[in-house]
C-alpha positions as a printed NumPy array, in Angstrom:
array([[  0.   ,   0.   ,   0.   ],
       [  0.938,   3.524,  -1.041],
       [  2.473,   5.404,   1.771],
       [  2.757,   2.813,   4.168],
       [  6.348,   1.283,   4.988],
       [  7.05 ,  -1.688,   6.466],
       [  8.192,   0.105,   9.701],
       [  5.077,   1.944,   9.961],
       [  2.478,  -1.242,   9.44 ],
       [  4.843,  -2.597,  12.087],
       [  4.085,   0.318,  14.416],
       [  0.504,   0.21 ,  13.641],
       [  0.223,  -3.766,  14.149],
       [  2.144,  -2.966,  17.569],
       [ -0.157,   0.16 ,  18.664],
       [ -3.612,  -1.038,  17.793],
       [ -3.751,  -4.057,  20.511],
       [ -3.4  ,  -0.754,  23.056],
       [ -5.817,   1.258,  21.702],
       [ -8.655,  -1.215,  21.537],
       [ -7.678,  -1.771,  24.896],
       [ -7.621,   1.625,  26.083],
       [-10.66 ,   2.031,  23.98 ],
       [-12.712,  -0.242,  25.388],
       [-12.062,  -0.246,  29.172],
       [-11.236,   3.2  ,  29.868],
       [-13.316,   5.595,  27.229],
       [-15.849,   2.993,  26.764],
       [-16.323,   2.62 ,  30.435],
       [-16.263,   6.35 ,  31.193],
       [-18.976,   6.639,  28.325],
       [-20.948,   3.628,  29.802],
       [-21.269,   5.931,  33.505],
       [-21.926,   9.235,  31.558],
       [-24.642,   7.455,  30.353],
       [-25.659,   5.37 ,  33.537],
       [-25.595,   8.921,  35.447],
       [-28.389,  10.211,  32.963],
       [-30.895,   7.306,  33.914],
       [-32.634,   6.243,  37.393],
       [-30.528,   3.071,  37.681],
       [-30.468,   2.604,  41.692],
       [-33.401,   5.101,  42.793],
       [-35.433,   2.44 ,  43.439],
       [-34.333,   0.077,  45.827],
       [-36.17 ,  -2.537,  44.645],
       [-34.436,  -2.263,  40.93 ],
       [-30.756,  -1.649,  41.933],
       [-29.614,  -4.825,  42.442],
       [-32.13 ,  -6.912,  40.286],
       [-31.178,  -9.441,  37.71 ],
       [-32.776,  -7.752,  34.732],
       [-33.425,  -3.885,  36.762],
       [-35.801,  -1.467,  34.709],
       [-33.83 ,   1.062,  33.644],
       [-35.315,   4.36 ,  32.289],
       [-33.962,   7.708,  31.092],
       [-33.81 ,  10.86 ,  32.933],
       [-31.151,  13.241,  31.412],
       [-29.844,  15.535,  33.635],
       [-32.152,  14.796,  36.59 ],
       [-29.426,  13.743,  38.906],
       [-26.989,  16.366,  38.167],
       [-30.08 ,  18.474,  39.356],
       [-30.257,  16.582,  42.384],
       [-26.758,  17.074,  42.951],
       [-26.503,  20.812,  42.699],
       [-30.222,  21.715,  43.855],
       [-31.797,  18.766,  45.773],
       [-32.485,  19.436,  49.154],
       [-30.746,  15.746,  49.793],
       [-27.52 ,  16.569,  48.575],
       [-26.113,  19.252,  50.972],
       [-23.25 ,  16.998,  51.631],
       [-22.517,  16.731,  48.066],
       [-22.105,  20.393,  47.534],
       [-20.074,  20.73 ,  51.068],
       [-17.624,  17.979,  49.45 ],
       [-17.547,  20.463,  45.877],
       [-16.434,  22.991,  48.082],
       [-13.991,  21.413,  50.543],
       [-12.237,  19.752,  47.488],
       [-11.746,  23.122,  45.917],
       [-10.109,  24.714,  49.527],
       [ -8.377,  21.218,  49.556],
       [ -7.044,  21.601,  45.985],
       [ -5.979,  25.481,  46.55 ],
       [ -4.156,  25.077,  49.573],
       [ -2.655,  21.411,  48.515],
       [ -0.638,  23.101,  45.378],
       [ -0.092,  26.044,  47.078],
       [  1.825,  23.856,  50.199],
       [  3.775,  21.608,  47.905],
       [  4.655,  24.476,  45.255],
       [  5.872,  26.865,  48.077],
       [  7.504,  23.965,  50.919],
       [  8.869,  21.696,  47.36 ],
       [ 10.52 ,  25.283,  46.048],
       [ 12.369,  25.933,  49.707],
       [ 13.828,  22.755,  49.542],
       [ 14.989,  22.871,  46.581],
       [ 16.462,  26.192,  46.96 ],
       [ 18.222,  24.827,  49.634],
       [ 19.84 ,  21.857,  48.138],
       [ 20.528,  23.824,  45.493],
       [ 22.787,  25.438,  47.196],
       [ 25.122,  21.902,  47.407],
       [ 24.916,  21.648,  51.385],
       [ 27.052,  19.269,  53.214],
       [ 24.979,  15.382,  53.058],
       [ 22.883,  16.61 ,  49.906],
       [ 22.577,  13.109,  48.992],
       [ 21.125,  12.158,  52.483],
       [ 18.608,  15.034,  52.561],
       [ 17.062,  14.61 ,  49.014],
       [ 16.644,  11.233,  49.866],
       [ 14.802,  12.141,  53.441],
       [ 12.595,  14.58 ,  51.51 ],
       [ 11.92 ,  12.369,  48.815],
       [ 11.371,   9.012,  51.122],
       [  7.643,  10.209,  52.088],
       [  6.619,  10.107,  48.163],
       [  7.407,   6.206,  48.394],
       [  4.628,   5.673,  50.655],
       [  1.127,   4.994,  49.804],
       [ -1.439,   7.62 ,  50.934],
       [ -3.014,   4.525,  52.929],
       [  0.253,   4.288,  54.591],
       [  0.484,   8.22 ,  55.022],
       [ -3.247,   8.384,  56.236],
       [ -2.446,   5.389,  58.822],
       [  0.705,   7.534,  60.233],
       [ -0.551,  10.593,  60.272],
       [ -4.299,   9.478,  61.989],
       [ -1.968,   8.204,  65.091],
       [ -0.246,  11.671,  65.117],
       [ -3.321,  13.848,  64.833],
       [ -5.473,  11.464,  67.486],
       [ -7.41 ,  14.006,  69.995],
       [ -5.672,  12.467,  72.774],
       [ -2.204,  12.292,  71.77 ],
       [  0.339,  13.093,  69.211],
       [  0.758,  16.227,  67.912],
       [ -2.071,  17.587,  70.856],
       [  0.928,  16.506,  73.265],
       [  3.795,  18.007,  72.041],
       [  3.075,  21.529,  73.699],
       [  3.541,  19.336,  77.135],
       [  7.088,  18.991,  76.266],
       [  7.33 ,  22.589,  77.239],
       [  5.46 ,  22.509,  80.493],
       [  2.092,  23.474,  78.569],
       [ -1.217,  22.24 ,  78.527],
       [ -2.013,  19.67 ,  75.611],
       [ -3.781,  21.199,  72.497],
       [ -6.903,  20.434,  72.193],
       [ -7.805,  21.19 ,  68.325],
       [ -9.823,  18.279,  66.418],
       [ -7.605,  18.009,  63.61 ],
       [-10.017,  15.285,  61.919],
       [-13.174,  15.887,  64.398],
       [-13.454,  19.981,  63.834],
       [-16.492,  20.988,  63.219],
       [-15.579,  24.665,  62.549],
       [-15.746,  26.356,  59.098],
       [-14.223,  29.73 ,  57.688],
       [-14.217,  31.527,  54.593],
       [-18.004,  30.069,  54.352],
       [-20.598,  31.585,  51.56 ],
       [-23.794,  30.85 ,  50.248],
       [-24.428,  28.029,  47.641],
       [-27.011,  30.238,  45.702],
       [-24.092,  33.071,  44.881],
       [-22.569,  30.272,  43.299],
       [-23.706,  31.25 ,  39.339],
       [-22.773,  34.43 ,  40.402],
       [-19.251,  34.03 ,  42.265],
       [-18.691,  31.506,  39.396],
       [-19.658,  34.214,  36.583],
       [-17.026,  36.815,  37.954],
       [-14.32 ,  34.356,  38.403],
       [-14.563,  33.377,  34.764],
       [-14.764,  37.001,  33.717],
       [-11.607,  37.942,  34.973],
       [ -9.961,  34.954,  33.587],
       [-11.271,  35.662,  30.317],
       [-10.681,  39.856,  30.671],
       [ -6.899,  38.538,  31.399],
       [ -6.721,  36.385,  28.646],
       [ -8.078,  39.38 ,  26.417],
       [ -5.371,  42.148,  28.11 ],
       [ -2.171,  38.829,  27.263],
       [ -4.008,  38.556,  23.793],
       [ -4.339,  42.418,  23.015],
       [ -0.128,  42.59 ,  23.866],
       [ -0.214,  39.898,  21.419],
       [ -1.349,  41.249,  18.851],
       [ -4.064,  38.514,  18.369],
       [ -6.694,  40.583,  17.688],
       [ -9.116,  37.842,  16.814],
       [ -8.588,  36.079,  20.193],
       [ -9.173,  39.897,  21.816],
       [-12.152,  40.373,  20.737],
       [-13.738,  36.673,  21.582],
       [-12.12 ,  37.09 ,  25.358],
       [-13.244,  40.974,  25.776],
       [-17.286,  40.424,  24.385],
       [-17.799,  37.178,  26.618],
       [-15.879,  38.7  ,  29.618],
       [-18.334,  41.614,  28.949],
       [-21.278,  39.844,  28.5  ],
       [-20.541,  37.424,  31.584],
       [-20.003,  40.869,  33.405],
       [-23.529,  42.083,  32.696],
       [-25.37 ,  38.757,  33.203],
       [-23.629,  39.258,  36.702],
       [-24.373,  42.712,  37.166],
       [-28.645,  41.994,  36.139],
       [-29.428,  38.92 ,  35.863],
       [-27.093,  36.757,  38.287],
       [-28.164,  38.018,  41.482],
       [-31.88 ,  37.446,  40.887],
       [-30.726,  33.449,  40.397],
       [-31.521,  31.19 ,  43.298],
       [-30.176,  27.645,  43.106],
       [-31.761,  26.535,  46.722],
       [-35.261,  27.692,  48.158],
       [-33.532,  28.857,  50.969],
       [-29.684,  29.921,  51.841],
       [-27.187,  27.102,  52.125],
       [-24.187,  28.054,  53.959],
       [-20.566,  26.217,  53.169],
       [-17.098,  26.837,  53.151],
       [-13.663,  25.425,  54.421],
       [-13.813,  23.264,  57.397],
       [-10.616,  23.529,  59.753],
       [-11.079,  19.27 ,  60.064],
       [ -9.21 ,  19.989,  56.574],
       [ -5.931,  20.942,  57.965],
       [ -4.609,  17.734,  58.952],
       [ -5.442,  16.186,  55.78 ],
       [ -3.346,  18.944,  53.734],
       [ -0.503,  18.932,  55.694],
       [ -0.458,  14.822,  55.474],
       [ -0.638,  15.337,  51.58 ],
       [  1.896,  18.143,  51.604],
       [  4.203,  16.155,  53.552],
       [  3.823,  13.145,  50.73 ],
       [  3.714,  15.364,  47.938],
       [  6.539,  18.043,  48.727],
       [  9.307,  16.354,  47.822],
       [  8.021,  15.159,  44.64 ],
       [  7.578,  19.068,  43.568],
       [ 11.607,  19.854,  45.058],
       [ 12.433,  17.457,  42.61 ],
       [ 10.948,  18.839,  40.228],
       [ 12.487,  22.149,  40.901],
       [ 15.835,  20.997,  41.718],
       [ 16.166,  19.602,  38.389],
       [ 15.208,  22.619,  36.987],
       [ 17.813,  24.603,  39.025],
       [ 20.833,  22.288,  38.19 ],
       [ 19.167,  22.486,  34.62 ],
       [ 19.702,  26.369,  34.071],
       [ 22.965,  27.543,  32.805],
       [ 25.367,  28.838,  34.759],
       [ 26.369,  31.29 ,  32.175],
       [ 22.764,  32.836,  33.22 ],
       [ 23.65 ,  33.172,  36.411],
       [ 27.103,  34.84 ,  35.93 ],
       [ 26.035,  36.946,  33.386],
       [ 23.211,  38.401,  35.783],
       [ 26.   ,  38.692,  38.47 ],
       [ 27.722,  40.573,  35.94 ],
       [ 24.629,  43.024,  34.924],
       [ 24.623,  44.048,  38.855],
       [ 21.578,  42.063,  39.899],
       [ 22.284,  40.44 ,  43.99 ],
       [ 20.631,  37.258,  44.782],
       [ 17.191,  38.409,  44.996],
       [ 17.323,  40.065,  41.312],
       [ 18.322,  36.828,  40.011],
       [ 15.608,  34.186,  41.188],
       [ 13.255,  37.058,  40.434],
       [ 14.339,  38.095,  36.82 ],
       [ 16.329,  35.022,  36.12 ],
       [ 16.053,  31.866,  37.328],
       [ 11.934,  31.634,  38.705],
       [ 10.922,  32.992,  35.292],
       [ 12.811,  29.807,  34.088],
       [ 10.939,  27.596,  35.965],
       [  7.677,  28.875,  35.275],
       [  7.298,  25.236,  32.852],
       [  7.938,  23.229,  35.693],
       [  5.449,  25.651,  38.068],
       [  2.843,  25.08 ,  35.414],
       [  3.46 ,  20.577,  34.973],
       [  3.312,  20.683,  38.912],
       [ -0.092,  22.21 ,  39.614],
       [ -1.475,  20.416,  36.752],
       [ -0.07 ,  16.721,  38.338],
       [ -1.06 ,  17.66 ,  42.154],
       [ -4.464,  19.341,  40.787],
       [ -5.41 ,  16.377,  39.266],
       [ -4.544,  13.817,  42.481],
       [ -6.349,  16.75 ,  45.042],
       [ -9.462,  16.713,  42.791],
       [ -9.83 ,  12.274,  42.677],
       [ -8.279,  12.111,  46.136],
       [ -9.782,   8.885,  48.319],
       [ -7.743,   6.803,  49.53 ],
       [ -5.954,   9.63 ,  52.236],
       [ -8.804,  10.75 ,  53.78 ],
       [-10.442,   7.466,  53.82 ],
       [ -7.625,   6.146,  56.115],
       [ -7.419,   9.4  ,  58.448],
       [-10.805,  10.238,  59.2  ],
       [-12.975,   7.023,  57.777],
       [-15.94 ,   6.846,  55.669],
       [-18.827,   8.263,  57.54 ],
       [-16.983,  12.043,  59.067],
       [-18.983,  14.725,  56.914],
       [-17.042,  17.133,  57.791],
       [-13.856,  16.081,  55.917],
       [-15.416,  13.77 ,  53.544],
       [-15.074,  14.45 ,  49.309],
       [-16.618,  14.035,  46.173],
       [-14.897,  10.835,  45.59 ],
       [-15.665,   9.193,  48.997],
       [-19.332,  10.187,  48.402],
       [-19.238,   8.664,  44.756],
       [-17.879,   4.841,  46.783],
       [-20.979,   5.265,  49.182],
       [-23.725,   6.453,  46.991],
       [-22.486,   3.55 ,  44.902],
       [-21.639,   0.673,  46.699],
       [-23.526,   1.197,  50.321],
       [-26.538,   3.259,  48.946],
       [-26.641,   0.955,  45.631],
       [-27.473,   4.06 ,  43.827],
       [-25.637,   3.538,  40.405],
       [-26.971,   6.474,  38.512],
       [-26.135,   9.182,  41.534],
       [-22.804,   7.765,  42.154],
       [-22.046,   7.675,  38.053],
       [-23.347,  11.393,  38.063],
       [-20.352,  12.394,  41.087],
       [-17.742,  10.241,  39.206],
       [-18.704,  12.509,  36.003],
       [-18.34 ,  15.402,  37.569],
       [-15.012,  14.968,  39.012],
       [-14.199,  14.199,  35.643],
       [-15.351,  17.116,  34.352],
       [-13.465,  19.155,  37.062],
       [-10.115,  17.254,  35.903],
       [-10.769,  17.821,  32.4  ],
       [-10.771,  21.488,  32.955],
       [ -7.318,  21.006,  34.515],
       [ -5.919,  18.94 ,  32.264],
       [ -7.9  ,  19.991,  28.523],
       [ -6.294,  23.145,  28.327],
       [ -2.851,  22.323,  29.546],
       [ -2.612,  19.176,  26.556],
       [ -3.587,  21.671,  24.305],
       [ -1.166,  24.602,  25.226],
       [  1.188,  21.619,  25.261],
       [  0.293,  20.318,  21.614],
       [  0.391,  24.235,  20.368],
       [  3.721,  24.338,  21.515],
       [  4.975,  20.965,  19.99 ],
       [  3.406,  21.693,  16.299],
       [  5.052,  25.387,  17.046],
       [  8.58 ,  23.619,  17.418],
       [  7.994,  21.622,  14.388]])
C-alpha cells in the first residue's frame, strides 16, 4: 500500500492491541457511567440490584439533584472542601517543594542524604500516610501533646473531628461568584491577547468577559439555586489532611524544581552577576521565570490527584466524618452502600469534568507548543 512502509504497518500492528484496549475499558467505560448517570438506575431500591433492573432515562435529573436537591447538601459541602483542599494542597507543595529545593541547590554538606529524606515520604502509599498521620493527629495524643514537652497544657484542636468552618458563603451566589471568576480569567486572557497582537482572540475574550459581566451585574443576582440559603465553606477538620498530603507530595515538587535549578545555565547566572543584579534580582528576573514550565506541569499533576483524592482521607478520618469527607468518597458510598448507580455515576462525572478542565487546556497549550517547534 501507497504510503505505508514496512516500519510503519509494524508500528501500527504494535499500537492497535493498546488502543482497543484503552478504547474499550477506559473511554468505553467512562462513556458507559456518563450514560448510567443520565438514567434512574439505583433510585429504586427494589431495581438496583435486580437481575434484569428497569432502567429508564432521565437526562440531567441527577446532576439536578446534585446541585439543587435538598438531599444533597453533603454533596455540595464535598464540591467545596475539594476546591479549599485543591488550593491550599498546590499552594503547600509548590511553596515547601521550592524551599527545599532552593536549599539543596545550594550543594549543602549530606545533599545526597537530605534529598533522599525529603523524597522518602513520596514512596509511601497515601493509605500508609493516612495510617501515620491518623496516630499523630489522634485528639488524645500526638501532635495535641507536644506543647507538654514545654510545660504546657495539651492542644486540644480536632484536627479530623473539627467541626468549625471559615471563609463560608452561600451556595445560591454560586452562578454568580462563578460568573465573575470566569470574567476575569477571560478579561486577562483578552489584556495577554491584546499585547499579542491577536486581535481575533481579543475580541472573543473581551465580548464574553463583557457579557458574563452584565449577566452578573442583572441577571445573576436574581438566580436562586436553593429555596432557601445554604451556607458552606472550608472546614478547619481539613488541615490535617493537607498537611499529610503536603508532607507526601513536597518532595516530589523539590524534585521537580531541583532539576530545573541544576538544569539552568550557569552562564545565566554569571552573566546576571555581571549586569549588577544580587541574589534576589536573580531568582526574580532570572532563574523563577525559568521555571515557570515546571510551576505550570506541577499544579497540573497535584491538581489532578487533590481533585480524585480517596484513599488519604479514607484512612485518616474514615468513611462516615462529613465534615472532611469528598466528592470521591461520596461517589464509593452512593455507589456501593446506597446501591445508587446512577447518583454515584453522576459524582464520578463530575469529578471528571473538574479534571478535564485542569488537564484539557494544559494538553492543548502543550500540543500548540509541539506543532510550534515543528
Amino acid at each position: 500500500m501507497k504510503g505505508l512502509s514496512k516500519d510503519r504497518l509494524w508500528s501500527i500492528a504494535v499500537l492497535t492491541p493498546s488502543i482497543i484496549l484503552i478504547a474499550v475499558f477506559v473511554y468505553g467505560f467512562i462513556a458507559r457511567s456518563v450514560y448510567v448517570s443520565m438514567t434512574d438506575w439505583g433510585n429504586d431500591p427494589a431495581q438496583a440490584l435486580a437481575l434484569d433492573p428497569i432502567i429508564r432515562w432521565v437526562g440531567l435529573a441527577n446532576y439536578q439533584e446534585l446541585f439543587t436537591g435538598f438531599l444533597q447538601g453533603r454533596f455540595r459541602q464535598e464540591l467545596v472542601s475539594t476546591i479549599f483542599f485543591t488550593v491550599f494542597f498546590i499552594l503547600g507543595c509548590l511553596g515547601l517543594g521550592l524551599g527545599l529545593a532552593l536549599v539543596l541547590d545550594r550543594n549543602p554538606k549530606g545533599e545526597g542524604l537530605w534529598r533522599t529524606i525529603f523524597l522518602f515520604p513520596m514512596s509511601l502509599s497515601f493509605i500508609v500516610t493516612g495510617t501515620i498521620w491518623r496516630w499523630m493527629l489522634q485528639p488524645a495524643g500526638g501532635v495535641n501533646m507536644a506543647p507538654t514537652l514545654a510545660g504546657a497544657p495539651p492542644s486540644t484542636f480536632g484536627w479530623l473531628s473539627s467541626t468549625d468552618s471559615v471563609l463560608k458563603f452561600d451556595w445560591n451566589v454560586l452562578p454568580l461568584l462563578t460568573a465573575g471568576v470566569v470574567g476575569v480569567v477571560l478579561t486577562v486572557l483578552a489584556v495577554r491577547a491584546a499585547q499579542s497582537g491577536d486581535r481575533r482572540r481579543t475580541l472573543v475574550a473581551g465580548v464574553c468577559a463583557a457579557l458574563l459581566f452584565v449577566w452578573a451585574l442583572f441577571v445573576g443576582p436574581n438566580v436562586k439555586m436553593l429555596p432557601a440559603p445554604e451556607l458552606h465553606g472550608f472546614n478547619l477538620a481539613l488541615i490535617g489532611i493537607i498537611i499529610a498530603a503536603v508532607w507526601q507530595m513536597s518532595g516530589y515538587t523539590m524534585a521537580l524544581y531541583l532539576a530545573g535549578l541544576r538544569g539552568i545555565p550557569e552562564e545565566l547566572r554569571e552573566a546576571a552577576k555581571v549586569d549588577g543584579a544580587n541574589d534576589y534580582g536573580m531568582y526574580r528576573h532570572v532563574i523563577f521565570p525559568l521555571l515557570s514550565p515546571i510551576t505550570l506541569s506541577a499544579m497540573i499533576i497535584l491538581g489532578h490527584i487533590s481533585l480524585k483524592i480517596f484513599d488519604l482521607v479514607y484512612a485518616m478520618a474514615g468513611p462516615d466524618n462529613i465534615n472532611t469527607s469528598v466528592p470521591a468518597l461520596n461517589m464509593y458510598l452512593t455507589s456501593f452502600r446506597q446501591n445508587q448507580f446512577a447518583l454515584g455515576a453522576a459524582i464520578g462525572t463530575v469529578l471528571l469534568i473538574l479534571v478535564a478542565f485542569i488537564i484539557v487546556p494544559y494538553l492543548a497549550s502543550q500540543f500548540r507548543t509541539e506543532e510550534g517547534h515543528a
